[in-house]
Amino acid sequence: MASKPITLVVEPRGKPIGRLPKETSLYLQASTADLYHRLAAEAGITPHRLRLTKGSDGSVVPNATDFTVERTGLKNKSVIYVKDLGPQIAWQTVFVIEYLGPLLFHPLIYYLRPFLFKNAGEPSQAQTLSCILISLHFLKREFETLFVHRFSNATMPARNIFKNSAHYWLLAGLNIAFWVYKPDSPTANLTNPLVIYTGVALFIIGELGNLSTHLTLRGLRSAGGKERGIPKGLGFDLVTCPNYTFETLAWIGIWLVTFSLSTGIFAIVAVGQMYLWALKKESRYRKEFGDKYKRKRCTMFPFIA
């Protein structure tokens, strides 16, 4: 005998939402994604703009096809709060825009050196190599964004695009490019082949290793799915996030070739942020998978942290 649908009391949180109904009905066996789509359709907006929370404890109701309404603990006449998160932008679009900044600034400033700097002669080998390596790095990121990554969240608030892009457009793009391609920069005078070749080697190892880990992570999730799995493979037995480990190696390589403080500043900021993300991911793995997950002593730096 099929169960009867339950009725949920719907209340807006924050600003009013146009045609949002005061009540909605659905079966306990329905997915929470069905609840999101039902309310979004009635309110006349995309479900990605909505965030639902339980009135009883304020916990977020996930927008997931594999999570039932019954599993949330919602019952007949339970209250749910609905918040409009505002205009959204796809995460894939966000990353494409973010990485576009360095891809524009570096070749542009490199080729416009004679017009931007006094006494700018021919670029040094290290300056040319710096432009190539940084451009390759962000071209790889664009490729992975379009063809490799599968995102757990479809969108983010559109207003955040400026804050997110500043990190790459200003710090990795304009900041590094301006100082690296100046005629009197340390990069212009770097001629030690040992330093340069070591930097290129670390860059290649880091980029290929990073790509390998991203392909591993891609294989854990179906296209359009939100399921999570325990990653195994290159680096994953040593640290939680070897993708960040290899990313760090690549930026150490770029720093050796550019030999610039501006590159070092960006690398330190980026590595610090990745370490915080790695800590959160280790915590999430332990919470989600329990004894199935082999806990890591190090989240990002093998044998260190």
PDB file of C-alpha atoms in Angstrom:
ATOM      1  CA  MET A   1       0.000   0.000   0.000  1.00  0.00           C
ATOM      2  CA  ALA A   2       1.507   3.318  -1.101  1.00  0.00           C
ATOM      3  CA  SER A   3       2.149   5.891   1.591  1.00  0.00           C
ATOM      4  CA  LYS A   4       0.225   9.140   1.602  1.00  0.00           C
ATOM      5  CA  PRO A   5       1.968  12.395   0.706  1.00  0.00           C
ATOM      6  CA  ILE A   6       2.925  14.771   3.500  1.00  0.00           C
ATOM      7  CA  THR A   7       2.328  18.501   3.578  1.00  0.00           C
ATOM      8  CA  LEU A   8       5.197  20.854   4.373  1.00  0.00           C
ATOM      9  CA  VAL A   9       4.720  24.414   5.590  1.00  0.00           C
ATOM     10  CA  VAL A  10       6.798  26.781   3.445  1.00  0.00           C
ATOM     11  CA  GLU A  11       8.133  30.088   4.749  1.00  0.00           C
ATOM     12  CA  PRO A  12      10.543  32.500   3.007  1.00  0.00           C
ATOM     13  CA  ARG A  13      13.778  33.448   4.735  1.00  0.00           C
ATOM     14  CA  GLY A  14      15.022  36.929   4.003  1.00  0.00           C
ATOM     15  CA  LYS A  15      13.373  38.826   1.188  1.00  0.00           C
ATOM     16  CA  PRO A  16       9.954  37.639  -0.092  1.00  0.00           C
ATOM     17  CA  ILE A  17       9.946  35.207  -3.034  1.00  0.00           C
ATOM     18  CA  GLY A  18       7.238  36.073  -5.572  1.00  0.00           C
ATOM     19  CA  ARG A  19       4.940  33.099  -6.103  1.00  0.00           C
ATOM     20  CA  LEU A  20       6.404  30.863  -3.401  1.00  0.00           C
ATOM     21  CA  PRO A  21       3.544  28.703  -2.064  1.00  0.00           C
ATOM     22  CA  LYS A  22       2.666  28.582   1.633  1.00  0.00           C
ATOM     23  CA  GLU A  23       2.471  24.789   1.529  1.00  0.00           C
ATOM     24  CA  THR A  24       3.635  21.970  -0.690  1.00  0.00           C
ATOM     25  CA  SER A  25       2.934  18.238  -0.712  1.00  0.00           C
ATOM     26  CA  LEU A  26       5.072  15.263  -1.743  1.00  0.00           C
ATOM     27  CA  TYR A  27       5.884  11.707  -0.734  1.00  0.00           C
ATOM     28  CA  LEU A  28       8.501  10.862   1.879  1.00  0.00           C
ATOM     29  CA  GLN A  29      10.177   8.593  -0.681  1.00  0.00           C
ATOM     30  CA  ALA A  30      10.636  11.522  -3.078  1.00  0.00           C
ATOM     31  CA  SER A  31      14.133  12.938  -3.403  1.00  0.00           C
ATOM     32  CA  THR A  32      15.038  16.302  -1.932  1.00  0.00           C
ATOM     33  CA  ALA A  33      15.891  17.367  -5.485  1.00  0.00           C
ATOM     34  CA  ASP A  34      12.194  16.835  -6.300  1.00  0.00           C
ATOM     35  CA  LEU A  35      11.322  19.185  -3.439  1.00  0.00           C
ATOM     36  CA  TYR A  36      13.705  21.845  -4.780  1.00  0.00           C
ATOM     37  CA  HIS A  37      12.325  21.544  -8.308  1.00  0.00           C
ATOM     38  CA  ARG A  38       8.710  21.625  -7.117  1.00  0.00           C
ATOM     39  CA  LEU A  39       9.209  24.831  -5.110  1.00  0.00           C
ATOM     40  CA  ALA A  40      11.324  26.442  -7.832  1.00  0.00           C
ATOM     41  CA  ALA A  41       8.679  25.697 -10.469  1.00  0.00           C
ATOM     42  CA  GLU A  42       5.933  27.197  -8.328  1.00  0.00           C
ATOM     43  CA  ALA A  43       8.049  30.253  -7.466  1.00  0.00           C
ATOM     44  CA  GLY A  44       9.098  30.697 -11.096  1.00  0.00           C
ATOM     45  CA  ILE A  45      12.893  30.613 -10.525  1.00  0.00           C
ATOM     46  CA  THR A  46      15.701  28.105 -11.040  1.00  0.00           C
ATOM     47  CA  PRO A  47      16.223  25.548  -8.236  1.00  0.00           C
ATOM     48  CA  HIS A  48      19.899  26.553  -8.049  1.00  0.00           C
ATOM     49  CA  ARG A  49      18.836  29.876  -6.532  1.00  0.00           C
ATOM     50  CA  LEU A  50      17.143  28.186  -3.583  1.00  0.00           C
ATOM     51  CA  ARG A  51      18.481  27.028  -0.227  1.00  0.00           C
ATOM     52  CA  LEU A  52      16.129  25.030   1.970  1.00  0.00           C
ATOM     53  CA  THR A  53      16.578  24.639   5.713  1.00  0.00           C
ATOM     54  CA  LYS A  54      14.544  22.761   8.304  1.00  0.00           C
ATOM     55  CA  GLY A  55      12.544  24.899  10.675  1.00  0.00           C
ATOM     56  CA  SER A  56      13.213  22.494  13.546  1.00  0.00           C
ATOM     57  CA  ASP A  57      17.019  22.760  13.697  1.00  0.00           C
ATOM     58  CA  GLY A  58      18.133  25.032  10.842  1.00  0.00           C
ATOM     59  CA  SER A  59      20.015  22.260   9.041  1.00  0.00           C
ATOM     60  CA  VAL A  60      20.292  22.509   5.265  1.00  0.00           C
ATOM     61  CA  VAL A  61      18.126  20.231   3.134  1.00  0.00           C
ATOM     62  CA  PRO A  62      20.463  19.039   0.338  1.00  0.00           C
ATOM     63  CA  ASN A  63      19.483  19.347  -3.296  1.00  0.00           C
ATOM     64  CA  ALA A  64      20.264  15.720  -4.148  1.00  0.00           C
ATOM     65  CA  THR A  65      18.624  13.021  -6.257  1.00  0.00           C
ATOM     66  CA  ASP A  66      19.899  10.266  -3.933  1.00  0.00           C
ATOM     67  CA  PHE A  67      18.634  11.845  -0.675  1.00  0.00           C
ATOM     68  CA  THR A  68      14.984  11.242   0.274  1.00  0.00           C
ATOM     69  CA  VAL A  69      12.676  13.633   2.084  1.00  0.00           C
ATOM     70  CA  GLU A  70      12.169  10.959   4.765  1.00  0.00           C
ATOM     71  CA  ARG A  71      15.925  10.873   5.395  1.00  0.00           C
ATOM     72  CA  THR A  72      15.914  14.577   6.302  1.00  0.00           C
ATOM     73  CA  GLY A  73      13.550  13.923   9.210  1.00  0.00           C
ATOM     74  CA  LEU A  74      10.817  16.126   7.761  1.00  0.00           C
ATOM     75  CA  LYS A  75       7.282  15.066   8.667  1.00  0.00           C
ATOM     76  CA  ASN A  76       3.737  16.161   7.966  1.00  0.00           C
ATOM     77  CA  LYS A  77       3.318  19.883   8.757  1.00  0.00           C
ATOM     78  CA  SER A  78       7.081  20.370   9.252  1.00  0.00           C
ATOM     79  CA  VAL A  79       8.276  23.896   8.483  1.00  0.00           C
ATOM     80  CA  ILE A  80      10.911  24.526   5.823  1.00  0.00           C
ATOM     81  CA  TYR A  81      12.534  27.892   5.200  1.00  0.00           C
ATOM     82  CA  VAL A  82      13.314  28.911   1.642  1.00  0.00           C
ATOM     83  CA  LYS A  83      16.020  31.476   0.858  1.00  0.00           C
ATOM     84  CA  ASP A  84      16.592  33.052  -2.550  1.00  0.00           C
ATOM     85  CA  LEU A  85      20.363  33.097  -3.089  1.00  0.00           C
ATOM     86  CA  GLY A  86      20.058  35.554  -5.974  1.00  0.00           C
ATOM     87  CA  PRO A  87      21.309  35.261  -9.575  1.00  0.00           C
ATOM     88  CA  GLN A  88      23.645  32.298 -10.063  1.00  0.00           C
ATOM     89  CA  ILE A  89      26.520  31.470 -12.391  1.00  0.00           C
ATOM     90  CA  ALA A  90      27.710  27.992 -13.364  1.00  0.00           C
ATOM     91  CA  TRP A  91      30.930  26.883 -11.637  1.00  0.00           C
ATOM     92  CA  GLN A  92      32.376  25.829 -14.967  1.00  0.00           C
ATOM     93  CA  THR A  93      31.862  29.360 -16.279  1.00  0.00           C
ATOM     94  CA  VAL A  94      33.415  30.762 -13.092  1.00  0.00           C
ATOM     95  CA  PHE A  95      36.620  28.790 -13.573  1.00  0.00           C
ATOM     96  CA  VAL A  96      36.856  29.635 -17.276  1.00  0.00           C
ATOM     97  CA  ILE A  97      36.629  33.343 -16.445  1.00  0.00           C
ATOM     98  CA  GLU A  98      39.082  33.098 -13.519  1.00  0.00           C
ATOM     99  CA  TYR A  99      41.825  31.386 -15.523  1.00  0.00           C
ATOM    100  CA  LEU A 100      41.353  33.671 -18.510  1.00  0.00           C
ATOM    101  CA  GLY A 101      43.020  36.578 -16.668  1.00  0.00           C
ATOM    102  CA  PRO A 102      46.571  35.166 -16.505  1.00  0.00           C
ATOM    103  CA  LEU A 103      46.184  33.812 -20.039  1.00  0.00           C
ATOM    104  CA  LEU A 104      45.559  37.368 -21.238  1.00  0.00           C
ATOM    105  CA  PHE A 105      47.988  39.324 -19.049  1.00  0.00           C
ATOM    106  CA  HIS A 106      51.128  37.245 -19.508  1.00  0.00           C
ATOM    107  CA  PRO A 107      51.358  37.099 -23.322  1.00  0.00           C
ATOM    108  CA  LEU A 108      50.102  40.697 -23.544  1.00  0.00           C
ATOM    109  CA  ILE A 109      52.700  42.199 -21.202  1.00  0.00           C
ATOM    110  CA  TYR A 110      55.432  39.920 -22.581  1.00  0.00           C
ATOM    111  CA  TYR A 111      54.881  41.137 -26.163  1.00  0.00           C
ATOM    112  CA  LEU A 112      54.236  44.761 -25.164  1.00  0.00           C
ATOM    113  CA  ARG A 113      57.475  45.031 -23.159  1.00  0.00           C
ATOM    114  CA  PRO A 114      59.049  47.592 -25.543  1.00  0.00           C
ATOM    115  CA  PHE A 115      56.049  49.893 -25.091  1.00  0.00           C
ATOM    116  CA  LEU A 116      55.613  49.393 -21.337  1.00  0.00           C
ATOM    117  CA  PHE A 117      59.198  49.542 -20.066  1.00  0.00           C
ATOM    118  CA  LYS A 118      62.160  51.771 -20.862  1.00  0.00           C
ATOM    119  CA  ASN A 119      65.259  50.109 -22.297  1.00  0.00           C
ATOM    120  CA  ALA A 120      63.401  46.859 -22.885  1.00  0.00           C
ATOM    121  CA  GLY A 121      65.551  44.829 -25.213  1.00  0.00           C
ATOM    122  CA  GLU A 122      65.074  41.226 -26.169  1.00  0.00           C
ATOM    123  CA  PRO A 123      63.493  39.116 -23.394  1.00  0.00           C
ATOM    124  CA  SER A 124      65.792  36.722 -21.609  1.00  0.00           C
ATOM    125  CA  GLN A 125      65.504  32.958 -21.936  1.00  0.00           C
ATOM    126  CA  ALA A 126      64.020  32.774 -18.444  1.00  0.00           C
ATOM    127  CA  GLN A 127      61.419  35.468 -19.252  1.00  0.00           C
ATOM    128  CA  THR A 128      60.331  33.638 -22.389  1.00  0.00           C
ATOM    129  CA  LEU A 129      60.210  30.360 -20.516  1.00  0.00           C
ATOM    130  CA  SER A 130      58.201  31.980 -17.705  1.00  0.00           C
ATOM    131  CA  CYS A 131      55.570  33.153 -20.159  1.00  0.00           C
ATOM    132  CA  ILE A 132      55.379  29.687 -21.717  1.00  0.00           C
ATOM    133  CA  LEU A 133      55.121  27.795 -18.418  1.00  0.00           C
ATOM    134  CA  ILE A 134      52.507  30.083 -16.853  1.00  0.00           C
ATOM    135  CA  SER A 135      50.437  30.084 -20.039  1.00  0.00           C
ATOM    136  CA  LEU A 136      50.635  26.285 -20.250  1.00  0.00           C
ATOM    137  CA  HIS A 137      49.581  25.998 -16.612  1.00  0.00           C
ATOM    138  CA  PHE A 138      46.412  28.024 -17.094  1.00  0.00           C
ATOM    139  CA  LEU A 139      45.666  26.479 -20.496  1.00  0.00           C
ATOM    140  CA  LYS A 140      45.737  23.110 -18.735  1.00  0.00           C
ATOM    141  CA  ARG A 141      43.344  24.466 -16.116  1.00  0.00           C
ATOM    142  CA  GLU A 142      40.969  25.667 -18.801  1.00  0.00           C
ATOM    143  CA  PHE A 143      41.121  22.246 -20.503  1.00  0.00           C
ATOM    144  CA  GLU A 144      40.377  20.469 -17.218  1.00  0.00           C
ATOM    145  CA  THR A 145      37.504  22.840 -16.469  1.00  0.00           C
ATOM    146  CA  LEU A 146      35.865  22.092 -19.804  1.00  0.00           C
ATOM    147  CA  PHE A 147      36.614  18.384 -20.187  1.00  0.00           C
ATOM    148  CA  VAL A 148      37.754  16.815 -16.891  1.00  0.00           C
ATOM    149  CA  HIS A 149      36.194  18.332 -13.763  1.00  0.00           C
ATOM    150  CA  ARG A 150      32.772  17.280 -12.522  1.00  0.00           C
ATOM    151  CA  PHE A 151      31.333  19.762 -10.065  1.00  0.00           C
ATOM    152  CA  SER A 152      29.414  18.808  -6.927  1.00  0.00           C
ATOM    153  CA  ASN A 153      27.691  22.209  -6.929  1.00  0.00           C
ATOM    154  CA  ALA A 154      26.240  23.456 -10.191  1.00  0.00           C
ATOM    155  CA  THR A 155      26.337  27.194  -9.457  1.00  0.00           C
ATOM    156  CA  MET A 156      27.499  29.936  -7.128  1.00  0.00           C
ATOM    157  CA  PRO A 157      26.144  33.472  -6.532  1.00  0.00           C
ATOM    158  CA  ALA A 158      27.022  35.571  -9.591  1.00  0.00           C
ATOM    159  CA  ARG A 159      28.188  38.490  -7.425  1.00  0.00           C
ATOM    160  CA  ASN A 160      31.135  36.393  -6.180  1.00  0.00           C
ATOM    161  CA  ILE A 161      32.724  36.202  -9.622  1.00  0.00           C
ATOM    162  CA  PHE A 162      34.617  39.472  -9.079  1.00  0.00           C
ATOM    163  CA  LYS A 163      36.089  38.359  -5.755  1.00  0.00           C
ATOM    164  CA  ASN A 164      37.048  34.931  -7.126  1.00  0.00           C
ATOM    165  CA  SER A 165      38.574  36.340 -10.291  1.00  0.00           C
ATOM    166  CA  ALA A 166      40.706  38.943  -8.494  1.00  0.00           C
ATOM    167  CA  HIS A 167      42.960  36.198  -7.091  1.00  0.00           C
ATOM    168  CA  TYR A 168      43.919  35.057 -10.589  1.00  0.00           C
ATOM    169  CA  TRP A 169      43.531  38.198 -12.699  1.00  0.00           C
ATOM    170  CA  LEU A 170      45.433  40.458 -10.305  1.00  0.00           C
ATOM    171  CA  LEU A 171      47.719  38.251  -8.215  1.00  0.00           C
ATOM    172  CA  ALA A 172      48.649  35.559 -10.743  1.00  0.00           C
ATOM    173  CA  GLY A 173      48.102  37.671 -13.850  1.00  0.00           C
ATOM    174  CA  LEU A 174      48.953  41.364 -13.625  1.00  0.00           C
ATOM    175  CA  ASN A 175      51.142  41.129 -10.503  1.00  0.00           C
ATOM    176  CA  ILE A 176      53.443  38.357 -11.719  1.00  0.00           C
ATOM    177  CA  ALA A 177      53.540  39.504 -15.347  1.00  0.00           C
ATOM    178  CA  PHE A 178      54.469  43.122 -14.550  1.00  0.00           C
ATOM    179  CA  TRP A 179      57.447  42.211 -12.384  1.00  0.00           C
ATOM    180  CA  VAL A 180      58.693  39.168 -14.303  1.00  0.00           C
ATOM    181  CA  TYR A 181      58.882  40.811 -17.748  1.00  0.00           C
ATOM    182  CA  LYS A 182      60.571  44.050 -16.656  1.00  0.00           C
ATOM    183  CA  PRO A 183      64.028  44.479 -18.215  1.00  0.00           C
ATOM    184  CA  ASP A 184      65.646  44.835 -14.767  1.00  0.00           C
ATOM    185  CA  SER A 185      63.792  41.961 -13.095  1.00  0.00           C
ATOM    186  CA  PRO A 186      65.672  38.997 -11.551  1.00  0.00           C
ATOM    187  CA  THR A 187      64.122  36.872 -14.290  1.00  0.00           C
ATOM    188  CA  ALA A 188      65.934  38.912 -16.932  1.00  0.00           C
ATOM    189  CA  ASN A 189      69.269  38.093 -15.316  1.00  0.00           C
ATOM    190  CA  LEU A 190      68.647  34.427 -14.497  1.00  0.00           C
ATOM    191  CA  THR A 191      71.051  32.309 -16.528  1.00  0.00           C
ATOM    192  CA  ASN A 192      71.933  29.409 -14.201  1.00  0.00           C
ATOM    193  CA  PRO A 193      70.981  26.295 -16.203  1.00  0.00           C
ATOM    194  CA  LEU A 194      70.738  24.126 -13.063  1.00  0.00           C
ATOM    195  CA  VAL A 195      68.069  26.406 -11.581  1.00  0.00           C
ATOM    196  CA  ILE A 196      66.180  26.706 -14.849  1.00  0.00           C
ATOM    197  CA  TYR A 197      66.219  22.972 -15.676  1.00  0.00           C
ATOM    198  CA  THR A 198      65.246  22.068 -12.115  1.00  0.00           C
ATOM    199  CA  GLY A 199      62.307  24.467 -12.341  1.00  0.00           C
ATOM    200  CA  VAL A 200      61.145  23.007 -15.667  1.00  0.00           C
ATOM    201  CA  ALA A 201      61.463  19.443 -14.327  1.00  0.00           C
ATOM    202  CA  LEU A 202      59.385  20.248 -11.230  1.00  0.00           C
ATOM    203  CA  PHE A 203      56.824  22.000 -13.404  1.00  0.00           C
ATOM    204  CA  ILE A 204      56.421  18.984 -15.698  1.00  0.00           C
ATOM    205  CA  ILE A 205      56.194  16.507 -12.798  1.00  0.00           C
ATOM    206  CA  GLY A 206      53.712  18.722 -10.987  1.00  0.00           C
ATOM    207  CA  GLU A 207      51.466  19.310 -13.981  1.00  0.00           C
ATOM    208  CA  LEU A 208      51.358  15.672 -15.094  1.00  0.00           C
ATOM    209  CA  GLY A 209      50.817  14.434 -11.540  1.00  0.00           C
ATOM    210  CA  ASN A 210      48.072  17.002 -11.008  1.00  0.00           C
ATOM    211  CA  LEU A 211      46.324  15.921 -14.223  1.00  0.00           C
ATOM    212  CA  SER A 212      46.549  12.272 -13.152  1.00  0.00           C
ATOM    213  CA  THR A 213      44.861  12.989  -9.803  1.00  0.00           C
ATOM    214  CA  HIS A 214      42.131  15.028 -11.472  1.00  0.00           C
ATOM    215  CA  LEU A 215      41.369  12.120 -13.818  1.00  0.00           C
ATOM    216  CA  THR A 216      41.159   9.837 -10.772  1.00  0.00           C
ATOM    217  CA  LEU A 217      38.716  12.203  -9.061  1.00  0.00           C
ATOM    218  CA  ARG A 218      36.658  12.477 -12.248  1.00  0.00           C
ATOM    219  CA  GLY A 219      36.217   8.715 -12.280  1.00  0.00           C
ATOM    220  CA  LEU A 220      34.540   8.801  -8.853  1.00  0.00           C
ATOM    221  CA  ARG A 221      31.497  10.706 -10.093  1.00  0.00           C
ATOM    222  CA  SER A 222      29.090  10.137 -12.961  1.00  0.00           C
ATOM    223  CA  ALA A 223      28.316  12.951 -15.359  1.00  0.00           C
ATOM    224  CA  GLY A 224      25.852  15.265 -13.627  1.00  0.00           C
ATOM    225  CA  GLY A 225      25.992  13.199 -10.422  1.00  0.00           C
ATOM    226  CA  LYS A 226      26.875  14.246  -6.895  1.00  0.00           C
ATOM    227  CA  GLU A 227      27.995  10.904  -5.505  1.00  0.00           C
ATOM    228  CA  ARG A 228      31.319  10.791  -3.667  1.00  0.00           C
ATOM    229  CA  GLY A 229      33.890   8.027  -3.493  1.00  0.00           C
ATOM    230  CA  ILE A 230      37.230   7.279  -1.866  1.00  0.00           C
ATOM    231  CA  PRO A 231      40.033   8.151  -4.299  1.00  0.00           C
ATOM    232  CA  LYS A 232      42.899   5.712  -4.822  1.00  0.00           C
ATOM    233  CA  GLY A 233      45.916   5.911  -7.060  1.00  0.00           C
ATOM    234  CA  LEU A 234      48.952   8.126  -7.563  1.00  0.00           C
ATOM    235  CA  GLY A 235      49.619  10.023  -4.329  1.00  0.00           C
ATOM    236  CA  PHE A 236      46.331   9.196  -2.603  1.00  0.00           C
ATOM    237  CA  ASP A 237      47.933   6.604  -0.312  1.00  0.00           C
ATOM    238  CA  LEU A 238      50.290   9.253   1.071  1.00  0.00           C
ATOM    239  CA  VAL A 239      48.107  12.338   1.409  1.00  0.00           C
ATOM    240  CA  THR A 240      44.459  13.333   1.251  1.00  0.00           C
ATOM    241  CA  CYS A 241      44.851  15.745  -1.673  1.00  0.00           C
ATOM    242  CA  PRO A 242      47.820  14.874  -3.910  1.00  0.00           C
ATOM    243  CA  ASN A 243      46.311  17.151  -6.545  1.00  0.00           C
ATOM    244  CA  TYR A 244      47.317  20.053  -4.294  1.00  0.00           C
ATOM    245  CA  THR A 245      50.718  18.475  -3.660  1.00  0.00           C
ATOM    246  CA  PHE A 246      51.463  18.320  -7.384  1.00  0.00           C
ATOM    247  CA  GLU A 247      50.052  21.824  -7.864  1.00  0.00           C
ATOM    248  CA  THR A 248      52.548  23.039  -5.267  1.00  0.00           C
ATOM    249  CA  LEU A 249      55.424  21.300  -7.094  1.00  0.00           C
ATOM    250  CA  ALA A 250      54.406  22.993 -10.343  1.00  0.00           C
ATOM    251  CA  TRP A 251      54.416  26.434  -8.720  1.00  0.00           C
ATOM    252  CA  ILE A 252      57.794  25.815  -7.089  1.00  0.00           C
ATOM    253  CA  GLY A 253      59.041  25.063 -10.592  1.00  0.00           C
ATOM    254  CA  ILE A 254      57.504  28.277 -11.957  1.00  0.00           C
ATOM    255  CA  TRP A 255      59.024  30.258  -9.086  1.00  0.00           C
ATOM    256  CA  LEU A 256      62.503  28.872  -9.810  1.00  0.00           C
ATOM    257  CA  VAL A 257      62.234  29.904 -13.461  1.00  0.00           C
ATOM    258  CA  THR A 258      60.766  33.352 -12.767  1.00  0.00           C
ATOM    259  CA  PHE A 259      62.927  33.868  -9.660  1.00  0.00           C
ATOM    260  CA  SER A 260      60.459  36.584  -8.663  1.00  0.00           C
ATOM    261  CA  LEU A 261      59.030  37.683  -5.326  1.00  0.00           C
ATOM    262  CA  SER A 262      55.667  38.254  -7.019  1.00  0.00           C
ATOM    263  CA  THR A 263      55.520  34.588  -8.025  1.00  0.00           C
ATOM    264  CA  GLY A 264      56.517  33.562  -4.519  1.00  0.00           C
ATOM    265  CA  ILE A 265      53.735  35.662  -2.969  1.00  0.00           C
ATOM    266  CA  PHE A 266      51.105  34.131  -5.233  1.00  0.00           C
ATOM    267  CA  ALA A 267      52.420  30.605  -4.568  1.00  0.00           C
ATOM    268  CA  ILE A 268      52.361  31.107  -0.786  1.00  0.00           C
ATOM    269  CA  VAL A 269      48.787  32.414  -0.862  1.00  0.00           C
ATOM    270  CA  ALA A 270      47.665  29.599  -3.170  1.00  0.00           C
ATOM    271  CA  VAL A 271      49.381  26.844  -1.169  1.00  0.00           C
ATOM    272  CA  GLY A 272      47.958  28.200   2.086  1.00  0.00           C
ATOM    273  CA  GLN A 273      44.443  28.145   0.661  1.00  0.00           C
ATOM    274  CA  MET A 274      44.890  24.634  -0.742  1.00  0.00           C
ATOM    275  CA  TYR A 275      46.105  23.391   2.645  1.00  0.00           C
ATOM    276  CA  LEU A 276      42.925  24.677   4.301  1.00  0.00           C
ATOM    277  CA  TRP A 277      40.849  22.939   1.621  1.00  0.00           C
ATOM    278  CA  ALA A 278      42.813  19.721   2.175  1.00  0.00           C
ATOM    279  CA  LEU A 279      42.094  19.803   5.916  1.00  0.00           C
ATOM    280  CA  LYS A 280      38.376  20.209   5.234  1.00  0.00           C
ATOM    281  CA  LYS A 281      38.391  17.375   2.713  1.00  0.00           C
ATOM    282  CA  GLU A 282      40.111  15.001   5.159  1.00  0.00           C
ATOM    283  CA  SER A 283      37.504  15.875   7.773  1.00  0.00           C
ATOM    284  CA  ARG A 284      34.692  15.277   5.291  1.00  0.00           C
ATOM    285  CA  TYR A 285      36.100  11.904   4.184  1.00  0.00           C
ATOM    286  CA  ARG A 286      36.270  10.728   7.805  1.00  0.00           C
ATOM    287  CA  LYS A 287      32.716  11.881   8.461  1.00  0.00           C
ATOM    288  CA  GLU A 288      31.189  10.448   5.278  1.00  0.00           C
ATOM    289  CA  PHE A 289      33.005   7.127   4.982  1.00  0.00           C
ATOM    290  CA  GLY A 290      33.948   6.274   8.575  1.00  0.00           C
ATOM    291  CA  ASP A 291      35.866   3.002   8.865  1.00  0.00           C
ATOM    292  CA  LYS A 292      35.811   2.497   5.098  1.00  0.00           C
ATOM    293  CA  TYR A 293      38.227   5.379   4.730  1.00  0.00           C
ATOM    294  CA  LYS A 294      41.894   4.912   5.527  1.00  0.00           C
ATOM    295  CA  ARG A 295      42.725   8.012   7.531  1.00  0.00           C
ATOM    296  CA  LYS A 296      45.689  10.051   6.345  1.00  0.00           C
ATOM    297  CA  ARG A 297      48.264  11.450   8.719  1.00  0.00           C
ATOM    298  CA  CYS A 298      49.175  14.076   6.132  1.00  0.00           C
ATOM    299  CA  THR A 299      46.642  15.992   4.083  1.00  0.00           C
ATOM    300  CA  MET A 300      48.883  17.662   1.513  1.00  0.00           C
ATOM    301  CA  PHE A 301      52.614  17.415   2.273  1.00  0.00           C
ATOM    302  CA  PRO A 302      53.895  13.807   2.556  1.00  0.00           C
ATOM    303  CA  PHE A 303      55.467  13.049   5.949  1.00  0.00           C
ATOM    304  CA  ILE A 304      55.012  16.696   7.009  1.00  0.00           C
ATOM    305  CA  ALA A 305      51.385  17.877   7.252  1.00  0.00           C
TER     306      ALA A 305
END
